[in-house]
XYZ file of C-alpha atoms in Angstrom:
750
model
C 44.643 98.935 278.913
C 44.172 95.420 280.180
C 47.256 93.508 280.550
C 46.070 90.938 278.480
C 45.301 93.649 275.742
C 48.914 95.086 276.777
C 50.065 91.540 275.520
C 48.353 91.157 272.769
C 49.294 94.755 271.624
C 52.753 93.201 272.166
C 52.983 90.550 270.186
C 51.176 92.216 267.534
C 54.300 95.133 267.135
C 56.449 92.067 267.487
C 55.323 89.938 264.693
C 55.667 93.629 262.622
C 59.284 94.549 263.688
C 62.034 91.928 262.922
C 63.613 91.053 265.781
C 67.279 92.633 265.802
C 69.902 91.960 268.836
C 70.516 94.379 271.237
C 73.707 97.358 271.132
C 75.501 98.921 274.018
C 74.563 102.175 272.915
C 70.453 101.209 272.819
C 70.985 99.631 276.182
C 72.087 102.489 277.749
C 69.287 104.229 276.374
C 67.033 102.758 278.473
C 64.644 104.847 280.608
C 64.501 103.774 284.106
C 61.476 105.506 285.624
C 62.520 106.726 288.939
C 60.745 109.399 292.241
C 57.417 108.790 292.085
C 55.170 111.561 293.729
C 51.408 111.557 292.975
C 49.509 114.985 293.096
C 47.555 115.926 296.478
C 43.824 115.082 294.819
C 45.523 112.119 292.820
C 44.630 113.240 289.596
C 48.583 113.465 288.189
C 52.241 112.013 288.763
C 55.224 113.461 288.339
C 58.583 111.105 288.298
C 61.396 111.652 286.687
C 63.077 109.562 284.491
C 67.421 108.407 284.160
C 69.142 107.338 280.698
C 71.565 108.082 278.420
C 72.227 110.883 275.960
C 75.052 109.806 273.546
C 75.045 112.284 271.848
C 75.735 114.966 274.377
C 77.908 111.683 275.874
C 76.094 112.488 279.582
C 73.423 110.830 281.631
C 70.034 112.859 282.194
C 67.582 112.894 284.455
C 64.333 114.416 283.162
C 61.075 115.172 285.253
C 57.724 114.298 283.691
C 54.009 115.067 284.498
C 51.792 111.964 283.634
C 47.757 113.487 283.334
C 44.566 111.475 282.794
C 43.764 111.400 278.879
C 47.121 113.625 277.614
C 49.599 110.902 279.440
C 53.369 111.788 280.278
C 54.404 114.859 278.885
C 57.734 116.308 279.612
C 57.578 118.821 282.230
C 61.007 120.745 282.472
C 62.268 121.454 278.876
C 66.420 121.851 278.853
C 66.642 120.534 282.312
C 68.803 117.540 282.460
C 69.237 116.639 286.368
C 65.627 117.104 287.650
C 65.434 115.375 290.820
C 63.544 115.271 294.100
C 59.953 116.312 292.694
C 57.306 117.134 295.592
C 54.028 118.963 295.140
C 52.976 121.510 297.348
C 50.137 120.408 299.871
C 47.776 122.607 297.923
C 48.574 120.848 294.210
C 49.477 124.407 293.080
C 52.956 124.367 292.606
C 55.776 121.369 291.927
C 58.989 121.761 292.862
C 62.391 119.670 291.978
C 65.692 120.170 292.688
C 68.549 121.207 289.644
C 71.463 122.502 288.903
C 69.834 124.843 286.197
C 69.303 124.282 282.465
C 72.949 123.941 280.854
C 74.429 124.969 283.693
C 77.214 123.081 286.116
C 76.617 124.454 289.493
C 75.024 123.445 292.660
C 71.418 122.094 292.631
C 68.864 124.627 293.368
C 65.007 124.339 294.097
C 62.814 124.981 291.063
C 59.381 125.406 290.368
C 56.473 125.501 288.014
C 52.841 126.338 288.441
C 50.611 124.013 287.643
C 47.272 125.238 286.659
C 49.003 127.910 284.632
C 51.509 125.390 282.645
C 54.542 128.399 282.658
C 57.961 126.976 282.735
C 60.008 126.709 285.767
C 61.713 129.066 287.465
C 64.439 129.064 289.984
C 63.219 129.697 293.473
C 66.794 129.329 295.852
C 70.000 130.741 295.406
C 71.888 128.919 298.449
C 75.424 129.191 298.213
C 75.949 125.253 299.337
C 73.153 124.353 297.448
C 70.049 122.108 298.436
C 70.609 118.329 299.091
C 66.956 117.902 300.464
C 63.667 119.868 301.623
C 60.216 119.493 302.314
C 57.092 121.780 301.479
C 54.721 122.610 304.856
C 50.995 123.069 304.204
C 51.124 126.478 304.428
C 53.295 126.643 301.631
C 56.543 127.287 303.161
C 59.607 125.238 302.333
C 62.424 124.083 304.620
C 65.578 123.070 302.323
C 69.033 121.464 303.868
C 72.223 123.411 302.179
C 75.606 123.137 303.324
C 77.672 125.971 304.714
C 80.395 126.825 302.331
C 82.504 128.005 304.910
C 82.523 125.165 307.777
C 80.713 122.473 305.815
C 78.137 121.533 308.261
C 74.871 121.285 307.173
C 71.761 124.056 307.678
C 68.494 124.070 307.200
C 66.720 127.318 305.788
C 63.288 128.344 305.344
C 62.031 129.480 301.932
C 58.745 131.865 301.294
C 57.064 130.785 298.029
C 56.864 132.137 295.049
C 59.018 134.862 296.254
C 62.088 132.705 297.122
C 62.686 134.852 300.128
C 65.354 132.672 302.415
C 66.300 132.454 306.044
C 68.585 130.527 308.383
C 66.527 128.664 310.544
C 68.598 126.449 312.040
C 72.420 125.931 311.687
C 72.313 122.107 312.047
C 75.590 119.767 311.944
C 78.089 118.146 309.575
C 75.835 114.864 309.197
C 72.484 115.733 308.329
C 71.457 112.847 306.168
C 67.424 114.072 305.236
C 64.946 115.865 306.345
C 60.972 115.273 306.902
C 58.446 118.044 307.751
C 55.520 117.232 310.346
C 51.800 117.376 308.998
C 50.960 120.368 310.842
C 54.427 122.317 310.021
C 55.845 123.078 313.248
C 58.651 120.399 313.451
C 61.383 118.634 310.958
C 62.453 115.256 311.735
C 66.295 114.509 310.485
C 68.810 111.828 310.445
C 72.465 112.590 311.121
C 75.349 110.863 312.449
C 76.843 114.200 313.494
C 80.213 113.850 311.565
C 79.221 113.598 307.684
C 82.580 111.281 308.100
C 82.143 108.272 305.025
C 83.365 105.378 307.876
C 80.424 106.639 310.543
C 77.487 105.399 308.043
C 76.375 103.100 310.995
C 75.880 105.894 313.023
C 72.278 107.727 311.595
C 69.658 108.572 314.584
C 66.946 110.301 314.317
C 66.285 114.054 316.055
C 63.605 116.549 315.649
C 63.583 120.523 315.247
C 60.881 122.439 316.801
C 60.623 125.283 313.738
C 59.136 127.798 316.847
C 61.773 127.649 319.090
C 64.742 126.724 317.086
C 65.418 123.479 319.758
C 66.162 119.994 319.005
C 65.400 116.657 320.830
C 67.190 113.164 320.010
C 64.248 110.670 318.700
C 66.389 107.356 318.733
C 69.906 106.264 319.736
C 69.499 102.482 319.380
C 72.629 101.072 317.485
C 72.934 101.237 313.740
C 71.613 103.609 311.418
C 68.141 104.623 311.632
C 66.898 106.880 308.098
C 64.311 107.909 305.779
C 62.057 109.372 308.486
C 58.347 109.566 307.392
C 55.722 110.871 309.556
C 52.114 109.545 310.617
C 49.387 111.203 308.476
C 48.220 112.975 312.302
C 51.780 113.843 313.274
C 51.714 111.557 316.277
C 54.533 108.861 315.330
C 57.394 108.829 312.814
C 58.453 105.151 310.737
C 62.026 104.659 309.724
C 64.359 101.801 308.641
C 66.785 100.317 310.564
C 68.964 97.261 310.357
C 66.857 94.328 312.199
C 70.145 93.368 314.134
C 72.580 96.227 314.349
C 75.435 94.270 315.333
C 75.802 92.531 312.286
C 77.223 93.810 309.318
C 74.702 93.555 306.383
C 71.770 92.994 308.508
C 68.293 93.627 306.609
C 66.424 96.964 306.635
C 62.950 96.600 308.859
C 60.158 98.788 309.168
C 60.134 101.115 313.288
C 57.898 103.459 314.403
C 58.189 105.603 317.395
C 55.905 108.497 318.766
C 56.508 112.217 317.690
C 57.394 112.716 321.605
C 59.496 110.194 321.993
C 59.436 106.159 322.998
C 61.182 102.614 322.315
C 61.614 102.163 318.850
C 59.117 98.854 317.568
C 59.325 96.856 314.751
C 56.466 96.886 312.638
C 58.321 94.562 309.929
C 59.336 91.678 312.423
C 56.860 88.718 311.848
C 57.220 89.907 307.779
C 61.346 88.625 307.295
C 62.459 90.735 304.362
C 63.896 93.443 303.564
C 61.856 96.500 303.273
C 63.538 99.209 300.433
C 61.106 102.130 300.082
C 58.033 102.979 302.388
C 55.063 106.050 301.962
C 52.097 106.584 304.372
C 49.422 108.651 302.619
C 47.430 111.044 304.223
C 43.878 108.849 305.022
C 45.520 105.410 303.989
C 47.618 102.903 305.697
C 51.423 102.259 305.908
C 52.848 100.995 302.705
C 56.010 99.909 301.461
C 58.177 97.660 299.130
C 60.637 94.480 300.128
C 62.804 92.371 298.483
C 61.441 88.746 297.976
C 64.376 86.633 296.348
C 65.586 88.533 292.826
C 61.954 90.257 292.728
C 60.555 93.183 294.484
C 56.800 93.786 296.062
C 54.299 96.098 297.454
C 52.914 95.415 300.815
C 50.354 97.335 303.375
C 50.895 97.283 306.743
C 47.507 97.152 308.476
C 47.125 99.056 312.033
C 46.350 95.380 313.475
C 49.751 94.491 312.679
C 49.146 92.073 309.961
C 51.042 92.757 306.307
C 49.415 92.466 303.158
C 50.918 92.075 300.068
C 49.192 93.675 297.281
C 51.473 92.481 294.252
C 53.013 89.141 293.443
C 54.553 87.215 290.424
C 57.561 87.784 288.638
C 57.702 91.699 288.676
C 59.667 94.276 290.586
C 57.942 97.168 291.591
C 58.815 100.751 292.786
C 59.744 103.725 293.702
C 55.846 104.409 294.120
C 53.514 106.707 295.182
C 49.278 106.437 295.971
C 46.568 108.934 295.872
C 45.460 110.180 299.315
C 42.864 107.601 300.552
C 45.920 104.504 299.373
C 43.575 102.978 297.494
C 44.916 103.747 293.982
C 49.080 103.097 293.809
C 51.417 104.484 290.855
C 54.074 102.374 291.090
C 57.466 100.983 288.574
C 57.353 98.193 287.384
C 60.059 95.238 285.690
C 60.130 92.487 284.936
C 62.775 90.218 283.185
C 61.162 90.781 279.481
C 59.706 94.424 280.353
C 61.905 97.122 280.630
C 60.800 100.249 283.493
C 57.444 101.306 282.586
C 54.795 103.636 284.775
C 51.763 101.547 286.356
C 48.641 102.080 287.884
C 47.035 99.872 290.507
C 43.580 99.943 291.529
C 41.128 97.363 292.565
C 43.337 94.562 291.475
C 43.483 96.364 288.094
C 46.924 96.875 286.515
C 47.250 99.439 283.634
C 50.884 100.633 281.917
C 50.663 104.309 281.974
C 53.592 105.011 279.472
C 55.769 103.832 276.803
C 59.407 105.227 277.620
C 61.438 102.266 276.319
C 59.437 101.721 273.179
C 62.612 101.105 271.077
C 63.445 98.019 272.910
C 60.566 95.760 271.744
C 62.248 94.390 268.873
C 65.585 93.299 270.698
C 66.167 89.423 270.174
C 66.813 89.277 273.951
C 68.619 85.882 275.756
C 65.583 83.386 277.542
C 65.956 85.308 281.024
C 64.910 82.661 284.547
C 65.502 82.362 287.827
C 67.266 78.988 288.899
C 67.657 77.862 292.278
C 70.095 74.966 293.618
C 71.783 73.890 296.635
C 74.752 74.591 298.287
C 76.887 71.519 299.337
C 76.176 72.099 303.283
C 72.159 72.416 301.800
C 71.125 75.587 301.759
C 69.183 76.725 299.078
C 70.526 79.263 296.338
C 68.843 80.640 293.744
C 69.860 83.176 290.897
C 69.235 84.530 287.859
C 70.499 82.989 284.122
C 70.240 84.542 280.905
C 70.616 82.141 277.761
C 73.008 83.336 274.648
C 70.204 85.148 272.202
C 70.403 82.345 269.766
C 70.714 79.524 272.489
C 69.995 76.229 271.163
C 69.083 73.273 273.072
C 71.757 70.665 273.810
C 74.719 72.888 272.600
C 76.972 74.172 275.579
C 77.918 77.521 275.772
C 80.763 79.799 277.374
C 79.821 81.087 280.856
C 79.836 84.409 282.782
C 79.482 84.324 286.140
C 78.719 88.169 287.846
C 78.759 87.728 291.603
C 76.468 90.608 292.366
C 74.635 89.479 295.546
C 75.921 89.851 298.661
C 76.846 91.660 301.236
C 73.524 93.619 301.740
C 72.481 93.368 298.142
C 71.352 91.007 295.353
C 70.936 90.368 291.540
C 66.952 91.090 290.382
C 65.390 89.909 287.403
C 64.704 92.919 286.053
C 65.086 93.911 282.312
C 68.275 96.143 282.693
C 71.087 95.360 284.627
C 74.022 96.845 285.996
C 76.397 93.491 284.698
C 75.153 94.173 280.844
C 73.678 90.310 280.850
C 71.442 90.667 277.892
C 74.603 92.573 276.122
C 76.583 89.253 277.194
C 74.266 87.113 275.711
C 73.862 88.618 272.172
C 77.607 87.883 271.796
C 76.549 84.271 272.072
C 77.506 83.567 276.301
C 74.994 82.738 279.087
C 75.259 84.888 282.360
C 74.873 83.471 286.066
C 74.310 86.546 288.759
C 73.738 84.480 291.774
C 72.434 85.254 295.336
C 74.656 83.695 296.921
C 74.205 83.787 301.380
C 75.045 87.404 302.629
C 72.039 88.766 300.088
C 69.238 90.257 300.740
C 65.687 89.228 299.916
C 65.784 85.689 301.702
C 65.375 86.561 305.417
C 67.483 87.978 308.122
C 69.199 84.448 308.595
C 70.613 84.507 305.042
C 71.215 88.295 305.111
C 74.027 87.544 307.803
C 75.231 84.220 306.675
C 78.703 85.205 305.359
C 79.009 87.521 308.649
C 82.905 87.357 309.498
C 83.539 85.141 306.381
C 83.041 87.364 303.292
C 84.643 85.694 299.995
C 84.067 82.198 301.880
C 80.767 80.387 302.036
C 79.501 82.373 299.368
C 81.947 81.802 296.732
C 81.236 78.304 297.668
C 77.567 79.049 296.859
C 78.591 80.261 293.538
C 80.684 77.456 292.395
C 77.930 75.197 293.354
C 75.889 77.497 290.833
C 77.881 77.058 288.081
C 78.313 73.159 288.621
C 74.369 73.178 288.541
C 74.260 74.983 285.080
C 76.755 73.279 283.554
C 74.559 69.796 284.598
C 71.452 71.793 282.889
C 73.594 71.460 279.741
C 74.046 75.258 279.106
C 77.432 76.137 279.992
C 80.743 74.469 278.804
C 82.720 73.310 281.923
C 86.200 74.072 280.011
C 84.927 78.345 279.396
C 84.057 79.693 282.347
C 84.620 82.972 283.719
C 83.538 85.562 286.294
C 83.393 89.545 286.209
C 81.880 91.443 288.862
C 82.440 95.301 290.613
C 82.335 96.909 293.890
C 82.031 94.410 296.173
C 81.837 92.088 293.232
C 85.527 92.747 292.105
C 86.663 91.726 295.928
C 84.635 88.068 295.271
C 86.169 87.902 291.479
C 89.676 88.476 292.608
C 89.310 86.178 295.610
C 87.712 83.231 294.000
C 90.259 83.121 291.132
C 93.385 81.891 294.295
C 90.806 79.602 295.272
C 90.154 77.554 292.250
C 91.941 77.324 288.631
C 88.207 76.691 287.206
C 87.855 80.313 285.501
C 89.561 81.014 281.986
C 88.828 84.424 282.274
C 88.195 86.701 285.190
C 87.620 91.147 284.677
C 87.756 92.862 288.315
C 86.101 96.251 288.396
C 87.052 98.426 291.492
C 84.687 101.100 291.963
C 87.094 102.986 294.467
C 90.547 102.262 295.468
C 89.299 101.559 299.113
C 86.223 99.172 299.866
C 83.985 99.013 302.644
C 83.094 95.636 302.325
C 86.270 94.013 301.546
C 87.584 90.465 302.685
C 89.414 89.298 305.834
C 93.522 90.250 305.146
C 94.329 87.143 304.863
C 92.078 86.721 302.381
C 93.714 89.383 299.908
C 93.750 88.362 296.919
C 97.658 90.225 296.491
C 98.711 88.362 299.552
C 97.481 85.333 297.619
C 98.639 86.539 293.812
C 101.177 83.386 293.970
C 97.776 81.119 293.407
C 96.231 82.888 290.422
C 96.407 80.971 287.011
C 93.374 82.994 285.711
C 94.030 86.217 282.995
C 92.749 88.960 285.387
C 91.693 92.459 283.719
C 92.036 94.641 286.341
C 90.153 97.895 285.709
C 90.719 101.098 288.553
C 88.896 103.959 289.474
C 91.352 106.389 289.036
C 89.201 108.335 292.416
C 90.329 111.572 295.058
C 91.504 108.286 297.229
C 93.542 106.789 294.905
C 95.533 110.131 294.804
C 96.211 109.594 298.509
C 97.088 105.663 298.615
C 99.835 105.596 296.008
C 99.664 101.754 296.042
C 96.322 100.793 296.154
C 94.563 97.409 296.316
C 93.990 96.862 292.368
C 97.314 98.541 291.906
C 99.362 96.108 294.627
C 97.154 93.089 292.398
C 98.301 94.260 289.442
C 102.136 94.897 290.552
C 102.084 91.260 292.340
C 100.543 89.537 289.514
C 102.858 91.201 286.428
C 105.842 89.921 288.495
C 104.119 86.063 287.964
C 102.242 86.256 284.218
C 101.617 88.090 281.943
C 98.246 87.248 281.637
C 97.070 90.354 283.821
C 96.354 93.955 282.514
C 95.634 96.954 284.031
C 93.193 99.740 283.063
C 92.942 102.882 285.200
C 89.859 104.789 284.447
C 90.211 108.742 284.065
C 89.227 110.371 287.186
C 86.807 112.365 286.043
C 85.041 109.095 284.060
C 85.235 107.303 287.745
C 83.855 110.730 289.620
C 81.060 111.382 286.992
C 80.443 108.321 284.721
C 79.463 108.796 280.919
C 77.827 106.765 278.606
C 80.629 106.383 276.517
C 83.393 105.181 279.102
C 80.264 102.432 280.240
C 80.603 101.874 276.540
C 84.203 101.633 276.401
C 84.167 99.268 279.591
C 81.794 96.850 278.212
C 83.857 95.978 275.069
C 86.947 95.928 276.722
C 85.152 92.763 279.370
C 83.976 90.995 276.103
C 87.040 91.556 274.388
C 89.000 90.097 277.555
C 86.371 86.894 277.450
C 86.657 86.412 273.730
C 89.911 86.300 273.992
C 90.293 83.676 276.299
C 86.833 81.987 275.547
C 86.401 81.811 272.039
C 89.987 82.461 270.656
C 92.463 80.798 273.216
C 94.548 83.774 274.538
C 95.273 85.009 270.874
C 93.734 88.774 270.484
C 91.561 88.341 267.669
C 89.298 91.077 267.617
C 86.195 90.770 265.252
C 86.242 94.384 265.218
C 87.340 98.033 266.431
C 86.059 100.720 267.540
C 86.639 104.425 266.787
C 89.853 106.195 267.881
C 91.369 102.692 268.341
C 94.345 101.957 265.830
C 93.582 98.985 263.387
C 96.572 96.736 262.263
C 96.717 96.428 258.254
C 98.993 95.117 255.660
C 102.670 96.166 254.902
C 103.034 97.007 258.947
C 100.518 100.575 258.455
C 97.642 101.007 261.407
C 93.952 102.411 259.864
C 92.585 104.614 262.310
C 88.630 105.851 262.524
C 89.264 109.110 263.773
C 85.695 110.498 264.123
C 82.257 109.465 262.573
C 79.384 111.604 262.755
C 76.005 111.828 260.655
C 75.267 115.159 258.659
C 72.401 116.696 256.640
C 74.229 118.063 254.092
C 77.141 119.498 252.443
C 76.976 123.248 251.210
C 73.304 122.349 250.518
C 73.645 118.858 248.498
C 71.464 116.616 250.810
C 70.936 113.171 249.582
C 67.901 111.496 247.903
C 66.822 110.685 251.451
C 68.217 109.405 254.708
C 71.641 111.514 255.471
C 75.046 110.927 255.067
C 77.508 109.368 257.351
C 80.995 111.607 257.455
C 84.074 109.029 258.302
C 87.382 110.920 258.977
C 90.220 108.025 258.884
C 94.085 108.276 258.997
C 96.834 105.846 258.162
C 99.708 105.793 259.702
C 102.986 103.727 259.535
C 102.785 100.932 262.487
C 106.074 100.231 262.761
C 109.563 100.854 261.090
C 109.122 97.578 258.995
C 106.067 99.848 257.178
C 106.340 99.362 253.286
C 104.297 100.966 250.036
C 100.953 99.399 249.068
C 97.487 100.433 246.882
C 94.275 101.108 248.363
C 91.458 100.991 245.507
C 88.649 102.235 247.199
C 86.052 100.973 244.407
C 86.873 97.423 245.553
C 87.981 97.647 249.511
C 86.400 100.443 251.041
C 82.403 100.018 252.302
C 80.410 100.468 254.729
C 78.094 97.377 255.744
C 75.037 97.972 257.482
C 72.835 96.000 259.932
C 71.187 94.809 256.678
C 74.603 93.526 255.582
C 74.208 95.562 252.261
C 77.756 96.645 251.341
C 77.019 100.692 250.671
C 79.614 102.293 248.025
C 81.529 105.520 249.016
C 79.135 108.207 248.081
C 82.135 110.834 247.477
C 85.098 112.722 249.324
C 84.914 115.638 251.728
C 86.988 118.663 251.131
C 87.304 122.517 251.120
C 87.015 124.818 248.014
C 86.993 128.637 249.141
C 86.526 127.734 252.872
C 83.455 125.567 252.430
C 82.933 122.047 253.382
C 82.288 120.772 249.925
C 81.481 116.445 248.642
C 83.008 115.364 245.583
C 80.843 113.001 244.449
C 82.187 109.591 242.828
C 84.780 107.187 243.364
C 88.375 108.253 244.246
C 91.069 107.022 241.892
C 93.235 104.380 243.849
C 95.516 105.836 246.164
C 99.330 104.562 246.391
C 100.256 104.646 249.587
C 104.020 104.671 249.734
C 106.190 103.435 251.911
C 106.927 105.896 254.820
C 110.616 107.968 254.742
C 112.960 106.535 257.719
C 111.800 108.114 261.360
C 108.661 109.552 259.259
C 105.266 109.499 261.741
C 103.071 112.009 259.060
C 100.002 110.314 258.881
C 97.771 110.316 255.655
C 94.047 111.947 256.414
C 91.194 111.305 254.721
C 87.802 112.628 255.127
C 84.354 110.329 253.127
C 80.761 109.808 252.714
C 78.333 107.570 252.760
C 74.789 107.456 252.441
C 72.537 105.812 255.467
C 69.083 105.808 256.633
C 67.404 108.683 259.514
C 67.226 105.159 262.239
C 69.580 104.508 264.602
C 71.951 101.176 263.499
C 75.202 100.038 263.783
C 77.864 100.196 261.073
C 81.491 98.154 260.405
C 83.563 100.180 257.953
C 85.625 97.960 255.852
C 88.549 99.008 254.621
C 90.832 95.851 252.495
C 93.488 94.584 254.598
C 91.968 95.567 258.245
C 89.898 94.385 260.289
C 86.126 96.141 259.970
C 85.233 99.284 262.603
C 82.725 99.278 264.178
C 80.937 102.412 264.104
C 77.529 103.340 266.188
C 74.721 106.156 264.775
C 72.450 108.027 266.533
C 68.922 108.245 264.911
C 67.710 110.940 263.430
C 65.233 112.102 265.953
C-alpha cells in the first residue's frame, strides 16, 4: 500500500471511530516489533513481537512469519518467549530460542521446517540453556551455553535435524556472543574474560578455529568491541566500539578488522553519530542504523568509504533485515504518531506490511513535537514535548520533566515511551523529555560533554528546557514535577537538592547499585537538608539489595524522613523487580500519577478521584470498601445475558477504625457500574452457591443494614455482584454510595 493511501485509510478509520483516552492497560498491550530476519531468498520475513498479556499478567515475545499474499501469521503457537529467530542458509529451517510452551526452564533451541509447515520441535537439550547461536552453511548449528558446574561459557556443535550435540570448546566465563564465518570454519566471539558485570568496558574479539579448536585474540584496543559481523567473503569482521574508549558514554561507531588480524579501522569516523545495529547482506554493502537526535535512520557504507542515508524524516527505523542483494530492506518503523510496525523499503518506496497495533487507532493522544532551546552557555539542546490530550491554546498546564537523555542514552520521538508520556497527557499533564548534554545522537563532543560532570551541566540544560516550555505558554511555572528511573532517578534526586522549583518528584531506582552515578559530593543523601520537594522513592528489592541493607534509596529515605513528612518509600517486590509484570507496571504508573495529582492538583491532599481493585476505600461511618476481584465471565449455570457477558465483582466491607458506626446501603439507589459511555449500569444480580453450584439471583436486593461492629471485631461483609457489560475492552467505575469510585479495567472478549 502506498504511503499516501495508508494515511487516507487512517483518516477514514479515524473519522468512523470516536477517539477514546488511552488507558495504561491498552498502552501496555502495544506490540513492539523486534528481531527482523529475512529468509535467504528474500521472500519471507521472520520477526518477534513483545507485548503484555494482561490476562496472564506477563510479557510475551511471539514469533511471526510474513509472506507475500498471506501477510504476518504466528509461527509458534503456545510459545510466550520466542526470541532470536534465524534462518538456515538454505532457507529450509527457521530456528529460535525459547524455554518452550508453558515451561519455566533455561532457553533451548527450537526449529520448524518451513516448507512442511509443521509445528516447532526442540533441537537442543543443553543443561545450561542457549544464550546465542549461529548456523553454518552445512546446516550445523553452533550454540553458546553455560557450564552449570563451573559457570563458564561453552560452544557446542548441534546436528540438524537430529539434535545430536557435542562440546566443541570449553570457552571462558565472559563470552557474550558468537558469529559463524561464511565458510563455516571459524567462529568470532566477544568476551571480557571474567563475566563480571563491572568488566563491561573490557570486551575484546577472539576467533575460534573449528577444526583445530584453537583460539587467537583479534582485537585488544581499550573499550569494548562487541556485535561482530563477518563480511560476505569472510575476509574481515565489522564490530561496534566506542569512538573514544577513555570517555564514559562515548558513542558507538563501526570498526573493521581483517579476519587474519590487523589494526582496527574506524568506518564511521567522518559520520559522527552513534551506530545502533549493523548488517552486511551477502551481495550488498554494509548497512546500519544510527541515532540522529530523537530519530533513528538507515544508512549504507559504500566501498569507497562514503556513507549514504537511506531514510529520512521524523521516524525511527530498526531493527532491520535485508534481501541477499541488499536492495530490499525490511525494517521496524515507529514515529511520534504511529506505533511500531514492519515496513518494506525498496526502490525508494515505503510499504507498511503489518497492522499489529490497530487497537491504538482511535486513541485520543496529546500532540507530540521535538523542540529546541539554548543552554546558558549557548549549547543547542532539544527534547520531546508532549501536550495534554485536551490541550487548549492559552491555557497553562502542570509539566512533568522526564530526564531520560544521557549518559549514553536519549529520548526518542516515538509512539510508545518507557516514561508513559501519553498516559500522563491523557490525565491533563504536559511532559518534557530533554536530550541534555551526554545524550547520544548529537555527535561525540555532545555525548561526552558531561564527562566528570554527571548531574551538573545536564541539569542546567534541563532547567533551561523547562523555562522554554513556560515561555511557550504551555507549562504552569508553579506546577512543575520531575520523575525518572535508572540514571534518571539519580538526576531527579540530585536536581531537587539544587532547586525548589519542583512541586513533586518521583525517583524509581531500578537497582540498589548504579553504574552511572554522580560524584559523591553530589549525592542526594549527603545534601538531603536542601530538599524541599515532596519525593516518592521507588526501590528495587533485588539481589544486591539483600547484600547492602543500607542502599542509596533507603539511605535517602531515612535522611529525608528525619527532616520532612513529604517523603514516601515504596519497595517493589523482588520478583517484580527481577521479572517485571504488566500489572506491576500499571500499579507503578498509578502510584506516580497520584503523587503528581496530590501535589500539582490537590495542594498536598490525598484526594484520589478513584481507587484501584485491591485498595481499601475509606467511606461513611468509619467503614472501608475493598473490591477484592473483578473478572468477566460468560454464564452462571448456563444462564447467559442477551448480549455481551457478565462482570463479576467481589467486594467486602470492613470497619476501618474503632469509631465505625452502622449505616444502610440501598443497592437500588447507591450501587452502579459506569462504563466509558458514562451510562450507569444497574446491578444484574447477586452471585451465590445453591447445591454447590454458582447461581445468579436476578434482581435488586433489598437495602442492606450494616450494623455497628462489636468491639475488637474485624469481620468483613462479603458480596459477589454481577453486571452485564459488552464484549469490548473498557474501563469501568464501580460507584458505591458514600465511597470514592473504584476503577475496573476489563479485557476484551477476543
